[in-house]
Coordinates of C-alpha atoms in Angstrom, one line a residue:
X5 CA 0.0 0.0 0.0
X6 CA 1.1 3.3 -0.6
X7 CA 1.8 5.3 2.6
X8 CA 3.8 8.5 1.6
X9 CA 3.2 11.0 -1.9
X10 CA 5.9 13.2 -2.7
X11 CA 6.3 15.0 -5.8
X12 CA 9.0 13.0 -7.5
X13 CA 8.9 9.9 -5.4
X14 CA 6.6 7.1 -4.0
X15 CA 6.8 5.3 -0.7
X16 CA 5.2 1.6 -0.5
X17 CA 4.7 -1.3 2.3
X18 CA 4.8 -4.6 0.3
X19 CA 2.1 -6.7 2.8
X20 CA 4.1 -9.8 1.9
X21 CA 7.4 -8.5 3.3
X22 CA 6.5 -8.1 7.1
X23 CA 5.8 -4.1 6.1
X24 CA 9.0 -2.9 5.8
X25 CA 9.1 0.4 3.7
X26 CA 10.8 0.9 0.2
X27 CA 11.2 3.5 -1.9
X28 CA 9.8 2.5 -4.6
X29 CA 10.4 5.0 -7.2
X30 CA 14.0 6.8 -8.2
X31 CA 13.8 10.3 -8.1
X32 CA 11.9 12.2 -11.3
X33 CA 9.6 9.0 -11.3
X34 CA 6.9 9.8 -9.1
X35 CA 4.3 11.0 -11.7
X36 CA 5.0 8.3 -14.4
X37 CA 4.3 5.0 -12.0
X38 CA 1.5 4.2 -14.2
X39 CA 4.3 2.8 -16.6
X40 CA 5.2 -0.2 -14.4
X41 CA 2.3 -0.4 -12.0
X42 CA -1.6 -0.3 -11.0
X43 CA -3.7 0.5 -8.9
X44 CA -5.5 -3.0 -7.9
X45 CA -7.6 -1.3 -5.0
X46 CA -8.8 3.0 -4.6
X47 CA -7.8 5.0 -1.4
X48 CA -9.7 4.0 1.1
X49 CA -10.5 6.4 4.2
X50 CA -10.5 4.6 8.2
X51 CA -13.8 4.9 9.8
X52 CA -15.2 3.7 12.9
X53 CA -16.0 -0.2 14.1
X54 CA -14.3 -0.6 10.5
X55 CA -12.6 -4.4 11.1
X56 CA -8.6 -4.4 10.6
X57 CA -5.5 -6.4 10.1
X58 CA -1.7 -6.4 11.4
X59 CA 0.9 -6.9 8.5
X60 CA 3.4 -6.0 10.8
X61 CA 5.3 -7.3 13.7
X62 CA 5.7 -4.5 16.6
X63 CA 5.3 -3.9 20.0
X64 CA 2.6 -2.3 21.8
X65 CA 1.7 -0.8 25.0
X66 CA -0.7 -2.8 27.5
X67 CA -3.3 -0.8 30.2
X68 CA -0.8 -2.3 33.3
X69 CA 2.2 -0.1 32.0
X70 CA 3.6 -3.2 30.7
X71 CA 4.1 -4.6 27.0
X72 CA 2.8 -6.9 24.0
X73 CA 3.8 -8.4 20.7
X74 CA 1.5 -8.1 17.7
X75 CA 1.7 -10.7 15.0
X76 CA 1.3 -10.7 11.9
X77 CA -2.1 -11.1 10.7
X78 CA -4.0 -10.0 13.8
X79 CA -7.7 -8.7 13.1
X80 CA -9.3 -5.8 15.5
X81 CA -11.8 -3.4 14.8
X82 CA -10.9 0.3 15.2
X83 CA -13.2 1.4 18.6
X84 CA -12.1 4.9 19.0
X85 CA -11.2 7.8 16.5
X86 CA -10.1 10.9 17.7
X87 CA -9.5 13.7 15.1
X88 CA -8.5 16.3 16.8
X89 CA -5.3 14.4 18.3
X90 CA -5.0 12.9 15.1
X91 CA -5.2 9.8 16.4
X92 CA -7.1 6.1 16.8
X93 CA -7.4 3.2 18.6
X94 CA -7.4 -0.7 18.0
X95 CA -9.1 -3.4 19.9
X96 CA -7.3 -6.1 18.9
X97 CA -9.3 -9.6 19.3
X98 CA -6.7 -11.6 21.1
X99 CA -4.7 -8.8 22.8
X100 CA -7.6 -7.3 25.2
X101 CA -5.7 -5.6 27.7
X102 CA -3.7 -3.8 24.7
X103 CA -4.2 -0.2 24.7
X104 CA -3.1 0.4 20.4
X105 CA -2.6 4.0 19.4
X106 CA -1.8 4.9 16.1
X107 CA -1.5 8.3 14.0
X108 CA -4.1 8.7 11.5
X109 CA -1.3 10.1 9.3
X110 CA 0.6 6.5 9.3
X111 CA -2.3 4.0 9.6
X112 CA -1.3 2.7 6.3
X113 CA 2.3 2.1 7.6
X114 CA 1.1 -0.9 10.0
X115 CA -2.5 -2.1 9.2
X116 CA -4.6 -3.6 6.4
X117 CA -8.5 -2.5 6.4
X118 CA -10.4 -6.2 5.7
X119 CA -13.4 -5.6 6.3
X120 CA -16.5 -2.2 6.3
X121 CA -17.2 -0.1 8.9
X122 CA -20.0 -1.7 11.0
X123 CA -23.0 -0.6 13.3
X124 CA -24.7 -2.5 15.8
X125 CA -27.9 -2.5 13.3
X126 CA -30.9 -4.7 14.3
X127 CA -30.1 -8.4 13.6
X128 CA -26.7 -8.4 13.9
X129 CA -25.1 -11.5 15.7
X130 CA -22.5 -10.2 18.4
X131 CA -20.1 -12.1 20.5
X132 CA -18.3 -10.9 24.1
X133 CA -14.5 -10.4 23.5
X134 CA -13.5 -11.6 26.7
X135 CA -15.9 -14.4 26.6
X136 CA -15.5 -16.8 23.8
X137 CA -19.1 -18.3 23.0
X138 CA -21.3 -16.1 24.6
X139 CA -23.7 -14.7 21.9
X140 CA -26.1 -12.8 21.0
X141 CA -28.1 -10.5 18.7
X142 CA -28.9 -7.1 18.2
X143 CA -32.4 -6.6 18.9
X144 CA -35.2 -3.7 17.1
X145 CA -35.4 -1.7 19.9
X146 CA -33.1 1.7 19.7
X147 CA -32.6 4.6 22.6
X148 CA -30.6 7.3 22.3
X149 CA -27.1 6.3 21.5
X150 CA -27.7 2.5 22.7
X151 CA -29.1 -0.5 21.0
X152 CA -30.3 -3.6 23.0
X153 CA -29.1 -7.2 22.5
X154 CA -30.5 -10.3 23.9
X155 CA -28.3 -13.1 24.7
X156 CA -29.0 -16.8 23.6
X157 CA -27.9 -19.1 26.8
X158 CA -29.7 -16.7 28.8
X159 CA -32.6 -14.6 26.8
X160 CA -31.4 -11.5 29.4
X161 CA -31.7 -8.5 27.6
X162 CA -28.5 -5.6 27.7
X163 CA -27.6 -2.5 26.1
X164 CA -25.1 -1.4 23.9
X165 CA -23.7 1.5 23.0
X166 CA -23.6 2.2 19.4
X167 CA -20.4 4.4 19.7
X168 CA -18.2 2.0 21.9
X169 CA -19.6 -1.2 21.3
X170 CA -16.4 -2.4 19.3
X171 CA -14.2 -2.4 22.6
X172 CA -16.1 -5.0 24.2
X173 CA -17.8 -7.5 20.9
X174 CA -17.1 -8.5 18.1
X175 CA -19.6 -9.5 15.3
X176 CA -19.5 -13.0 15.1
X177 CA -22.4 -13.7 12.3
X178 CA -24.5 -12.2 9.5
X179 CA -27.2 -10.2 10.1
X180 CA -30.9 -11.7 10.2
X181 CA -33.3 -9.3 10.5
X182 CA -36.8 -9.8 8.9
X183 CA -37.8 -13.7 9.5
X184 CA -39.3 -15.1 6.1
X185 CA -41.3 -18.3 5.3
X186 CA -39.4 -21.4 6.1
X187 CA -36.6 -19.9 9.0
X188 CA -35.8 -22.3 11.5
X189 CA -36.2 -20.5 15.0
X190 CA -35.7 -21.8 18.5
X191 CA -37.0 -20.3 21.8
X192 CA -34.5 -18.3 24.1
X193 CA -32.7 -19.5 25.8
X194 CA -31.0 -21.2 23.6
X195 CA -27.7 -21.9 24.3
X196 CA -25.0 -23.8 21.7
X197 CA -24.8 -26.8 23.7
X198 CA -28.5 -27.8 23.9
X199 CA -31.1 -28.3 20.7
X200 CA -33.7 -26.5 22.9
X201 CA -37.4 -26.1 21.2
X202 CA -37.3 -25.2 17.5
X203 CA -39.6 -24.7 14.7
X204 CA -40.4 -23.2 11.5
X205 CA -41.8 -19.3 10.1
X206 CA -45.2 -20.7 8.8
X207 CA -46.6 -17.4 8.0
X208 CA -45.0 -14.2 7.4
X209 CA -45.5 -10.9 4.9
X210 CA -48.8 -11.7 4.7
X211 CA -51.8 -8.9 4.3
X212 CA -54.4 -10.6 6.4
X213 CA -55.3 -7.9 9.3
X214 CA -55.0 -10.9 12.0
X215 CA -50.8 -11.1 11.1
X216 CA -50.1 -7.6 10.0
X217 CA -46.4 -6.9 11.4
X218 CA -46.6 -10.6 12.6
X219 CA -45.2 -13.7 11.8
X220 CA -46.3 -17.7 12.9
X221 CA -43.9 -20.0 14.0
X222 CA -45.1 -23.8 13.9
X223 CA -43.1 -25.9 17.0
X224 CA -41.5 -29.3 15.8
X225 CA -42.5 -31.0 19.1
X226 CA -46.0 -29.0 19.2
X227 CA -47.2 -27.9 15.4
X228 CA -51.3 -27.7 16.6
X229 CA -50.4 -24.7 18.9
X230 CA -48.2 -22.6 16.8
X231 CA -47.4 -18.9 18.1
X232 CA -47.2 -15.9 17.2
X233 CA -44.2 -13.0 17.3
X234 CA -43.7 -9.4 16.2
X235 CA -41.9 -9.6 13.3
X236 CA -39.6 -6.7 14.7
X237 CA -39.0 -8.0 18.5
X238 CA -38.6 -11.7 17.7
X239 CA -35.0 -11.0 18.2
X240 CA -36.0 -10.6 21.9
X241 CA -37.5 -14.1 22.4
X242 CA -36.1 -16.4 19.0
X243 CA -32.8 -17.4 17.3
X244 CA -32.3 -17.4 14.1
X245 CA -30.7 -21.4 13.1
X246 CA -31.1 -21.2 9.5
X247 CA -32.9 -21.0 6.4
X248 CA -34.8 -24.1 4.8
X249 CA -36.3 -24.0 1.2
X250 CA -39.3 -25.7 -0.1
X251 CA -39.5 -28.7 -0.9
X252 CA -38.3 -30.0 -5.1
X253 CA -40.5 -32.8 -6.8
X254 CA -39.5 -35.9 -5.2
X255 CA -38.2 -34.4 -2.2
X256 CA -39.2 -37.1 0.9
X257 CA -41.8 -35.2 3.6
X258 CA -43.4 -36.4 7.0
X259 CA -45.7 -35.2 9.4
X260 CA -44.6 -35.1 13.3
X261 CA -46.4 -37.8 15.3
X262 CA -48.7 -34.7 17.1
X263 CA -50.6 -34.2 14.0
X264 CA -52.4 -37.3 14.1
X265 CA -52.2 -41.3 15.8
X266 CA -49.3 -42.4 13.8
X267 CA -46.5 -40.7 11.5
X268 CA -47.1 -40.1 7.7
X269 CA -44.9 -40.6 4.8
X270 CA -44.9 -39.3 1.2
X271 CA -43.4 -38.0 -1.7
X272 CA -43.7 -34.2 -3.1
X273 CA -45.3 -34.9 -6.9
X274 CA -46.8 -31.3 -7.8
X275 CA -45.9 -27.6 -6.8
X276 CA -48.3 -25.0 -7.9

């Protein structure tokens, strides 16, 4: 990446070389680099919760006074830009008790950005730094400067704040938002290590009056007594497991047992 214009030279970190600097260009040459090279990716500006990576070894301060080692190919998300100091911070994932400062001016010198800059927008799946595991997801409800996320072992709500939330999650799946026909839920809590009560999005973006801004979820273990959800707050009380498409001609079907005295077996022949 290019990390220094002058008028007749060009500075450069090859990623591939640990970052070390070369001048790239003799003197005179600095407006005719078009002849040997191109440009494979535009400028790009650093924003905040934007995700990162380290191409280059260094050491870094840590909040006891102490010291850390950065490796190559670390990821963080920038938490905290300040642009009157001229400055920003890195939260690192594995290096939580690293306080990274850099200078706007020389970001280019020591990171790679990998990924957009993020917001804690309804539906996104979020994960604790300092606990591995724990997740959850961003829920519908917004405050001023705070969003609310509901966690899946425990269905305990929280809040976040939308300016700092980078310092303390990560995001740890895509976003899932609006439920449409055929999801596959399961009731909070629902924690990794248990299959808990799932079921399906039988009805959803439908105009009947009786489901407006509502969507049906049909229960594997109970499909007679299916309920019914907000289709803005389900985040508050389901999680997302997947998506499941109709069924193809030929595709195998069965009924669950609570639909009638035995189980029922068949064969998709026609879709309308």
């Amino acid at each position: 990446r290019i990390v220094e214009v002058k008028k007749d030279y060009i500075r450069w970190a090859p990623y591939e070389d640990n970052g070390t600097l070369t001048n790239l260009f003799e003197k005179g040459a600095g407006e005719t680099w078009f002849k040997d090279y191109w440009l494979t990716q535009e400028a790009q500006d650093l924003r905040l919760h934007t995700e990162v990576m380290s191409y280059k070894e260094r050491e870094i301060a840590k909040g006891d006074g102490g010291s850390g080692l950065l490796s190559v190919g670390e990821k963080g998300r920038i938490c905290e830009i300040d642009t009157d100091a001229g400055t920003f911070r890195i939260q690192w994932y594995s290096l939580l008790d690293v306080e990274d400062e850099l200078k706007l001016k020389d970001w280019s010198e020591s990171i790679i950005v990998v990924g957009e800059a993020v917001e804690p927008k309804p539906g996104l799946q979020l994960e604790l730094l300092r606990e591995p595991g724990v997740k959850g997801r961003v829920g519908g409800r917004k405050r001023d400067g705070e969003f609310s996320i509901t966690w899946y072992e425990t269905g305990k709500q929280e809040s976040l704040a939308s300016n700092t939330w980078s310092k303390t999650y990560k995001v740890s799946g895509e976003a899932h938002y609006l439920l449409k026909l055929g999801d596959i839920v399961q009731n909070l809590p629902a924690p990794d290590d248990r299959e808990g009560v799932r079921g399906q999005v039988s009805m959803a973006d439908t105009d009947l009056p009786i489901f407006r801004n509502q969507l049906q979820v049909t229960w594997y273990h109970d499909p007679k007594n299916p309920e019914t959800f907000h289709e803005i707050d389900w985040t508050e009380q389901l999680r997302f497991r997947g998506s499941q498409t109709l069924p193809e001609l030929g595709a195998k079907v069965e009924t669950s047992s609570k639909l009638g005295a035995w189980d029922m077996k068949g064969v998709v022949y026609n879709i309308e």
